[in-house]
Amino acid sequence: MALPVSAAASALIARGLALGGSASRTFPVFNPANGVHVADVADGTADDMRAAIAKAKSAFPAWSTRTAKERGAILRRWHGLVVENADALAEILTLEQGKPLAEARGEILFGANFIEWFAEEAKRVYGDIVPAHAPDKRCLVLKQPVGVVGAITPWNFPSGMITRKVAPALAAGCTIVVKPAEDTPLSALALAVLAADAGLPENVMTVVTAARAAEVAGVLTASPDVRKLSFTGSTRVGKLLMRACADTVKKLSLELGGNAPFIVFDDADLDAAVAGAMATKFRNAGQTCVSANRIYVQSGVMEAFARKYAEAVRALNVGDGFETGTQIGPLINAAAVEKVDGLVQDAIGKGAAAVLGGGRHERGGNFYAPTILTGVRPEMEIAHAEIFGPVAPLTPFETETEVVARANDTPYGLAAYFWSRDVGRVFRVAEALEYGMVGANEVLTSNEGAPFGGIKESGIGREGSRYGIEDFIEIKYLALGGIAAAA
Ligand code: SIN
């Protein structure tokens, strides 16, 4: 069956597959909207990963000693090519991931912003001169790239999560080996093609595609030559990787799971809160780690909020991401549908009510019906699990103290949102929420200039912003002595 993409996208896919190499084994990539086979991708082995690390190591001296201006210029060219090819890249993304085409294009431009940002930041990695403790000494603080970086990236943002790691690594002077999610390797390969076109020297960024994720990631974590691992994915896998990195004491950036509370106080602008709840719950069919996972509504406005929210959710258009007007695409695969449905049926079985949806979508396959649940209680799995699907559980609350305590009662600490027009409450609640990111009357928090990341079991480190490059840098103290007084 012909793929529903332009000649430009097909050409980029073909070039990406060629760049991915000719491994003796391949694995298939499918369109999650219809199960159609899209491509066969090189199934990298442990040896392929070892070879990629060795090449990244050999490329490091030349890349890290280029001037920041030179590295920034290459990144700027890469940014330009990503923007120029945004339509083709978006098609590739929708083809392998399923999100609506307009949303995919948004992700491509969002990802490109990180390349541009870090092209500029490359020149701002300043060291320090510390006041010395003796007249004949000087204390200097040098900032140097950590070395070879390993990146393991997820399927929910197959482009944006790569540029958010690769761009600061390259800007800092590191070389990098990327292992993209096996569901979505084509976006990663296409980005690598454009990076090469931009003049990125060979082996500075290598993509190793592999279906046997644990085996190949095990090489990355065990290698003493890899000095840092950056991972976005589940908390469960993040903990495994953290343990695996202990033997070589690697630097770690972990962007892990979330359990975002979304709180609507009775003084909120309800229409704005409904719009926010739509955006954060249904973007990418709810498959983001910052999606609202628990929606708490103060009891005085619950009825009005639930009615307006249900109206908006009922109007959502579920379909193939390539169809005009689609707002919700499929989930990534059958296992994801199984997991989401398991949570919903557990909740319904324990007394929750499905105001809307409550099961698989009539289109079948990987489509799940946008769902609103009421009557969600703590004994239900959905009250604690990261849903990662288009399911919104609504729970009433009475007081600010109560809701803040419930919002914080989780091992996760990634993103939290709340809606209130009371400026005192805005400060009180923002300060009391134990999260790395808080949206007050706002849900679209993620952008290249802002620090993205979590606390508690949601992760370590920050991506984007001026802080995002620091995780790719080592601090070296240079003590200079023997500065004798002039004769
Ligand atoms: C995610 O990692 O799931 C969220 C990405 C973002 O919103 O920036």
PDB file of N, CA and C and ligand atoms in Angstrom, residues 110 114 154 156-157 161 164 232 255 283 287-290 388 414 445-447 452, ligand 1:
ATOM      1  N   PHE A 110       8.592  23.070  17.510  1.00  0.00           N
ATOM      2  CA  PHE A 110       8.967  23.097  18.934  1.00  0.00           C
ATOM      3  C   PHE A 110      10.374  22.510  19.085  1.00  0.00           C
ATOM      4  N   PHE A 114      14.672  24.257  20.035  1.00  0.00           N
ATOM      5  CA  PHE A 114      15.768  23.867  20.936  1.00  0.00           C
ATOM      6  C   PHE A 114      17.109  23.931  20.214  1.00  0.00           C
ATOM      7  N   PRO A 154      11.938   8.779  23.754  1.00  0.00           N
ATOM      8  CA  PRO A 154      10.629   8.115  23.749  1.00  0.00           C
ATOM      9  C   PRO A 154       9.869   8.270  22.428  1.00  0.00           C
ATOM     10  N   ASN A 156       6.619   9.249  22.293  1.00  0.00           N
ATOM     11  CA  ASN A 156       5.487  10.198  22.314  1.00  0.00           C
ATOM     12  C   ASN A 156       5.841  11.545  21.676  1.00  0.00           C
ATOM     13  N   PHE A 157       7.138  11.908  21.733  1.00  0.00           N
ATOM     14  CA  PHE A 157       7.620  13.094  21.015  1.00  0.00           C
ATOM     15  C   PHE A 157       8.898  12.663  20.291  1.00  0.00           C
ATOM     16  N   MET A 161      11.901  15.370  21.617  1.00  0.00           N
ATOM     17  CA  MET A 161      12.709  14.877  22.737  1.00  0.00           C
ATOM     18  C   MET A 161      14.143  14.578  22.303  1.00  0.00           C
ATOM     19  N   ARG A 164      15.871  18.215  22.046  1.00  0.00           N
ATOM     20  CA  ARG A 164      16.022  18.784  23.387  1.00  0.00           C
ATOM     21  C   ARG A 164      17.248  18.212  24.106  1.00  0.00           C
ATOM     22  N   THR A 232      14.480   9.939  28.541  1.00  0.00           N
ATOM     23  CA  THR A 232      13.085  10.324  28.774  1.00  0.00           C
ATOM     24  C   THR A 232      12.240   9.075  28.632  1.00  0.00           C
ATOM     25  N   GLU A 255      14.134  12.255  32.634  1.00  0.00           N
ATOM     26  CA  GLU A 255      12.837  12.936  32.526  1.00  0.00           C
ATOM     27  C   GLU A 255      11.814  11.814  32.539  1.00  0.00           C
ATOM     28  N   ARG A 283      -3.961  16.677  24.218  1.00  0.00           N
ATOM     29  CA  ARG A 283      -2.815  16.813  23.312  1.00  0.00           C
ATOM     30  C   ARG A 283      -2.155  15.442  23.183  1.00  0.00           C
ATOM     31  N   GLN A 287      -1.009  11.247  25.664  1.00  0.00           N
ATOM     32  CA  GLN A 287       0.238  10.486  25.823  1.00  0.00           C
ATOM     33  C   GLN A 287       1.424  11.424  26.061  1.00  0.00           C
ATOM     34  N   THR A 288       1.355  12.214  27.109  1.00  0.00           N
ATOM     35  CA  THR A 288       2.505  13.020  27.487  1.00  0.00           C
ATOM     36  C   THR A 288       2.689  12.888  28.989  1.00  0.00           C
ATOM     37  N   CYS A 289       3.920  13.052  29.438  1.00  0.00           N
ATOM     38  CA  CYS A 289       4.156  12.870  30.879  1.00  0.00           C
ATOM     39  C   CYS A 289       3.718  14.084  31.674  1.00  0.00           C
ATOM     40  N   VAL A 290       3.319  15.162  30.970  1.00  0.00           N
ATOM     41  CA  VAL A 290       2.801  16.323  31.687  1.00  0.00           C
ATOM     42  C   VAL A 290       1.287  16.467  31.517  1.00  0.00           C
ATOM     43  N   PHE A 388      -1.649   8.030  30.512  1.00  0.00           N
ATOM     44  CA  PHE A 388      -1.096   8.048  29.149  1.00  0.00           C
ATOM     45  C   PHE A 388      -2.163   7.698  28.105  1.00  0.00           C
ATOM     46  N   LEU A 414       6.372  16.007  38.534  1.00  0.00           N
ATOM     47  CA  LEU A 414       6.761  16.638  37.265  1.00  0.00           C
ATOM     48  C   LEU A 414       6.000  17.960  37.063  1.00  0.00           C
ATOM     49  N   THR A 445       3.327  24.889  29.181  1.00  0.00           N
ATOM     50  CA  THR A 445       4.492  25.372  29.909  1.00  0.00           C
ATOM     51  C   THR A 445       5.810  25.107  29.177  1.00  0.00           C
ATOM     52  N   SER A 446       5.786  24.171  28.240  1.00  0.00           N
ATOM     53  CA  SER A 446       7.045  23.687  27.670  1.00  0.00           C
ATOM     54  C   SER A 446       7.511  24.552  26.498  1.00  0.00           C
ATOM     55  N   ASN A 447       8.695  25.126  26.616  1.00  0.00           N
ATOM     56  CA  ASN A 447       9.300  25.837  25.481  1.00  0.00           C
ATOM     57  C   ASN A 447      10.807  25.882  25.693  1.00  0.00           C
ATOM     58  N   PHE A 452      12.606  22.517  31.813  1.00  0.00           N
ATOM     59  CA  PHE A 452      11.641  21.417  31.868  1.00  0.00           C
ATOM     60  C   PHE A 452      12.240  20.286  32.694  1.00  0.00           C
TER      61      PHE A 452
HETATM   62  C1  SIN B   1       6.673  14.675  27.642  1.00  0.00           C
HETATM   63  O1  SIN B   1       7.883  14.446  27.778  1.00  0.00           O
HETATM   64  O2  SIN B   1       5.842  13.770  27.635  1.00  0.00           O
HETATM   65  C2  SIN B   1       6.169  16.092  27.511  1.00  0.00           C
HETATM   66  C3  SIN B   1       6.995  16.865  26.619  1.00  0.00           C
HETATM   67  C4  SIN B   1       6.638  18.313  26.631  1.00  0.00           C
HETATM   68  O3  SIN B   1       5.478  18.686  26.805  1.00  0.00           O
HETATM   69  O4  SIN B   1       7.564  19.107  26.452  1.00  0.00           O
END
